[in-house]
Amino acid sequence: MSQLVFIESNKIVTDSLTVAEVFGKPHDKVIRDIEVQIEKLQQANEIEFSAANFGESTYTNERGRTYRKINLSEDAFTIVAMSYVTPEAMKMKVKFIQEFKSMREHIEQNKVKPLSKNQALVTVLRTTADLVEDTQAIKEEQYEIRKLITQVDQKVEQQITLDHGEQRRLQKCIASKVYEISDDSKTRPKLFKEIYREIKDRFGVASYKDVKRQELQSAINYIENWVPRKVS
């Protein structure tokens, strides 16, 4: 595999498929290794770290079937790979670390963030409107252009997902709810897994991080009133 790390949701990550291929392990075994580390983090009350560094995702195989995979940040990879200690595994870990470093350096050298299609359209329209001369006919054109800008701006706003601070707010709300429901350290990891899954289903997203900003309050209200299935 030529590329060990990649950009996902503006973060440098690798995934369980890549780890499995590079370390020569079955994918389901790597998934289990990752789940074990997530469970240990939750037992250590490192809920925010776990949520911020491990991300549920999917992939489609050559037959068109969709399966689960897990994305890992550099910190998450380091934790999971700690148990891989053969000489060959050590070589692979060094390669991953070098890839993460190389990707960070590349991003630092190319800090210009590419615009989305809608953002690029807004920029072009604004530039066009500013360049039009002040005549009555062109004033009408300016009006139409600016009306279109407003429509596109609204569309872009509707697609904006949670920023880091809002993600942390949601994580704290989830943690508070789970600790309110149960004081059993063995039960809590199952509750965390259940509530994160139900949030994804409720808001139609692949990760809680993809919840739309305009739906943040709805998500918080949902969490505050959430009851696990076994209790409801």
Coordinates of C-alpha atoms in Angstrom, one line a residue:
M1 CA 0.0 0.0 0.0
S2 CA 1.6 3.3 -1.1
Q3 CA -0.4 5.7 1.1
L4 CA -0.5 4.9 4.9
V5 CA -2.2 8.1 6.0
F6 CA -4.8 10.4 4.5
I7 CA -7.0 13.4 5.2
E8 CA -10.5 12.8 6.5
S9 CA -12.7 15.7 7.8
N10 CA -9.7 18.0 7.9
K11 CA -7.7 15.5 10.1
I12 CA -4.7 13.3 9.3
V13 CA -5.7 9.7 9.9
T14 CA -5.1 6.1 9.0
D15 CA -7.7 3.3 9.2
S16 CA -8.1 -0.2 10.4
L17 CA -7.9 -1.6 6.8
T18 CA -4.5 0.0 6.3
V19 CA -3.2 -1.2 9.6
A20 CA -4.5 -4.7 8.9
E21 CA -2.8 -4.8 5.5
V22 CA 0.5 -3.3 6.6
F23 CA 0.9 -5.5 9.7
G24 CA -0.4 -8.6 8.0
K25 CA -3.4 -9.1 10.3
P26 CA -7.0 -10.1 9.6
H27 CA -9.2 -6.9 9.5
D28 CA -11.6 -8.3 12.1
K29 CA -8.6 -8.9 14.5
V30 CA -7.5 -5.3 14.1
I31 CA -11.0 -4.1 14.7
R32 CA -11.1 -6.1 17.9
D33 CA -7.7 -4.7 19.0
I34 CA -9.0 -1.2 18.5
E35 CA -12.3 -1.9 20.4
V36 CA -10.2 -3.3 23.3
Q37 CA -8.2 0.0 23.5
I38 CA -11.4 2.1 23.2
E39 CA -13.0 0.1 26.1
K40 CA -9.8 0.6 28.2
L41 CA -9.9 4.4 27.5
Q42 CA -13.6 4.5 28.5
Q43 CA -12.8 2.6 31.7
A44 CA -10.1 5.2 32.4
N45 CA -12.7 7.9 31.9
E46 CA -10.8 9.1 28.7
I47 CA -14.1 9.5 26.9
E48 CA -13.2 12.7 25.0
F49 CA -9.9 11.4 23.9
S50 CA -11.5 8.2 22.6
A51 CA -14.2 10.1 20.7
A52 CA -11.7 12.6 19.2
N53 CA -9.2 10.1 18.0
F54 CA -11.3 7.0 16.9
G55 CA -13.9 7.5 14.2
E56 CA -16.4 5.0 12.8
S57 CA -16.5 4.8 9.0
T58 CA -17.3 2.4 6.2
Y59 CA -15.7 1.1 3.0
T60 CA -17.1 -0.7 -0.1
N61 CA -15.3 -3.8 -1.3
E62 CA -14.8 -5.0 -4.9
R63 CA -18.3 -6.6 -4.9
G64 CA -20.0 -3.4 -3.9
R65 CA -20.7 -4.5 -0.4
T66 CA -20.3 -2.0 2.5
Y67 CA -18.4 -2.9 5.6
R68 CA -17.3 -1.2 8.8
K69 CA -13.9 0.2 9.4
I70 CA -12.4 2.6 12.0
N71 CA -10.3 5.7 11.4
L72 CA -7.4 6.4 13.7
S73 CA -5.6 9.6 14.4
E74 CA -1.8 9.5 15.0
D75 CA -2.4 9.3 18.8
A76 CA -5.0 6.5 18.3
F77 CA -2.7 4.5 16.0
T78 CA 0.2 4.8 18.6
I79 CA -2.0 3.3 21.3
V80 CA -3.3 0.5 19.2
A81 CA 0.1 -0.4 17.7
M82 CA 1.8 -0.6 21.2
S83 CA 0.9 -4.3 21.3
Y84 CA 2.6 -5.0 17.9
V85 CA 6.1 -5.7 19.0
T86 CA 7.8 -8.0 16.5
P87 CA 10.8 -6.6 14.7
E88 CA 8.9 -6.4 11.5
A89 CA 6.0 -4.6 13.3
M90 CA 8.5 -2.1 14.7
K91 CA 9.6 -1.3 11.1
M92 CA 6.0 -0.7 10.1
K93 CA 5.3 1.5 13.1
V94 CA 8.3 3.7 12.1
K95 CA 6.9 4.0 8.6
F96 CA 3.5 5.1 9.9
I97 CA 5.1 7.7 12.2
Q98 CA 7.1 9.0 9.3
E99 CA 4.0 9.2 7.1
F100 CA 2.1 11.2 9.7
K101 CA 5.0 13.6 10.1
S102 CA 5.3 14.0 6.3
M103 CA 1.6 14.7 6.0
R104 CA 1.8 17.3 8.7
E105 CA 4.7 19.0 7.1
H106 CA 2.9 19.0 3.7
I107 CA -0.1 20.6 5.2
E108 CA 2.0 23.3 6.9
Q109 CA 3.6 24.1 3.6
N110 CA 0.3 24.3 1.8
K111 CA -2.0 26.1 4.2
V112 CA -4.3 27.5 1.6
K113 CA -7.6 25.7 2.3
P114 CA -9.4 24.6 -0.9
L115 CA -12.9 26.1 -1.2
S116 CA -15.9 23.9 -1.6
K117 CA -18.0 24.3 -4.7
N118 CA -20.5 26.5 -2.9
Q119 CA -17.9 28.7 -1.2
A120 CA -16.1 29.1 -4.6
L121 CA -19.4 30.2 -6.2
V122 CA -20.0 32.8 -3.4
T123 CA -16.4 34.2 -3.9
V124 CA -16.9 34.5 -7.7
L125 CA -20.3 36.1 -7.3
R126 CA -19.0 38.6 -4.8
T127 CA -16.1 39.6 -7.0
T128 CA -18.4 40.0 -10.0
A129 CA -20.8 42.2 -8.0
D130 CA -18.0 44.4 -6.8
L131 CA -16.6 44.9 -10.3
V132 CA -19.9 46.0 -11.9
E133 CA -20.1 49.8 -12.6
D134 CA -22.7 52.0 -11.0
T135 CA -25.4 52.3 -13.7
Q136 CA -29.1 51.6 -13.4
A137 CA -29.0 48.5 -15.6
I138 CA -26.0 47.1 -13.7
K139 CA -27.6 48.0 -10.4
E140 CA -30.4 45.6 -11.2
E141 CA -27.8 42.9 -12.1
Q142 CA -26.0 43.6 -8.8
Y143 CA -29.3 43.1 -7.0
E144 CA -29.9 39.7 -8.7
I145 CA -26.3 38.6 -8.0
R146 CA -26.4 39.6 -4.4
K147 CA -29.8 37.8 -4.0
L148 CA -28.1 34.7 -5.4
I149 CA -25.2 35.2 -3.0
T150 CA -27.6 35.2 -0.1
Q151 CA -29.3 32.0 -1.3
V152 CA -25.9 30.3 -1.7
D153 CA -24.7 31.6 1.7
Q154 CA -27.8 30.1 3.3
K155 CA -27.2 26.8 1.6
V156 CA -23.6 26.7 2.8
E157 CA -24.7 27.6 6.3
Q158 CA -27.1 24.7 6.4
Q159 CA -24.2 22.3 5.5
I160 CA -21.7 23.5 8.2
T161 CA -20.9 20.8 10.8
L162 CA -19.8 21.2 14.4
D163 CA -16.5 22.8 15.1
H164 CA -14.1 21.5 17.7
G165 CA -15.7 23.4 20.6
E166 CA -19.2 22.3 19.6
Q167 CA -18.0 18.7 19.3
R168 CA -16.6 18.9 22.9
R169 CA -19.9 20.3 24.1
L170 CA -21.7 17.4 22.6
Q171 CA -19.2 14.9 24.1
K172 CA -19.6 16.4 27.6
C173 CA -23.4 16.2 27.3
I174 CA -23.2 12.6 26.3
A175 CA -20.8 11.8 29.1
S176 CA -23.0 13.6 31.6
K177 CA -26.0 11.6 30.5
V178 CA -24.3 8.2 30.7
Y179 CA -22.9 8.9 34.2
E180 CA -26.4 10.0 35.2
I181 CA -27.9 6.7 34.1
S182 CA -25.3 4.3 35.4
D183 CA -22.5 4.2 38.0
D184 CA -21.4 0.8 36.8
S185 CA -18.0 1.0 35.0
K186 CA -18.8 -2.2 33.1
T187 CA -22.1 -0.9 31.9
R188 CA -21.0 2.6 30.8
P189 CA -19.0 1.6 27.7
K190 CA -22.1 -0.2 26.4
L191 CA -24.2 2.9 27.0
F192 CA -21.6 5.1 25.3
K193 CA -21.7 2.9 22.3
E194 CA -25.5 2.8 22.2
I195 CA -26.0 6.5 22.5
Y196 CA -23.4 7.4 19.9
R197 CA -25.0 4.9 17.5
E198 CA -28.4 6.3 18.1
I199 CA -27.2 9.9 17.5
K200 CA -25.8 8.8 14.1
D201 CA -29.1 7.1 13.2
R202 CA -31.2 10.0 14.5
F203 CA -29.4 12.7 12.5
G204 CA -28.4 10.6 9.5
V205 CA -24.6 11.0 9.9
A206 CA -21.5 8.8 9.8
S207 CA -20.1 10.3 13.0
Y208 CA -21.4 12.6 15.8
K209 CA -18.8 15.1 14.4
D210 CA -20.9 15.4 11.2
V211 CA -24.0 16.7 13.0
K212 CA -25.0 20.0 11.4
R213 CA -24.3 23.1 13.5
Q214 CA -27.9 24.2 13.1
E215 CA -29.0 20.9 14.7
L216 CA -26.7 21.1 17.7
Q217 CA -29.4 22.2 20.1
S218 CA -31.7 19.4 18.8
A219 CA -28.9 16.9 19.4
I220 CA -28.4 18.2 23.0
N221 CA -32.2 18.0 23.7
Y222 CA -32.2 14.4 22.3
I223 CA -29.3 13.4 24.6
E224 CA -30.8 15.0 27.7
N225 CA -34.1 13.0 27.1
W226 CA -32.3 9.8 25.9
V227 CA -33.2 6.5 27.6
P228 CA -31.3 3.3 26.7
R229 CA -33.4 0.7 25.1
K230 CA -33.0 -1.8 27.9
V231 CA -34.4 0.8 30.3
S232 CA -37.2 2.2 28.1

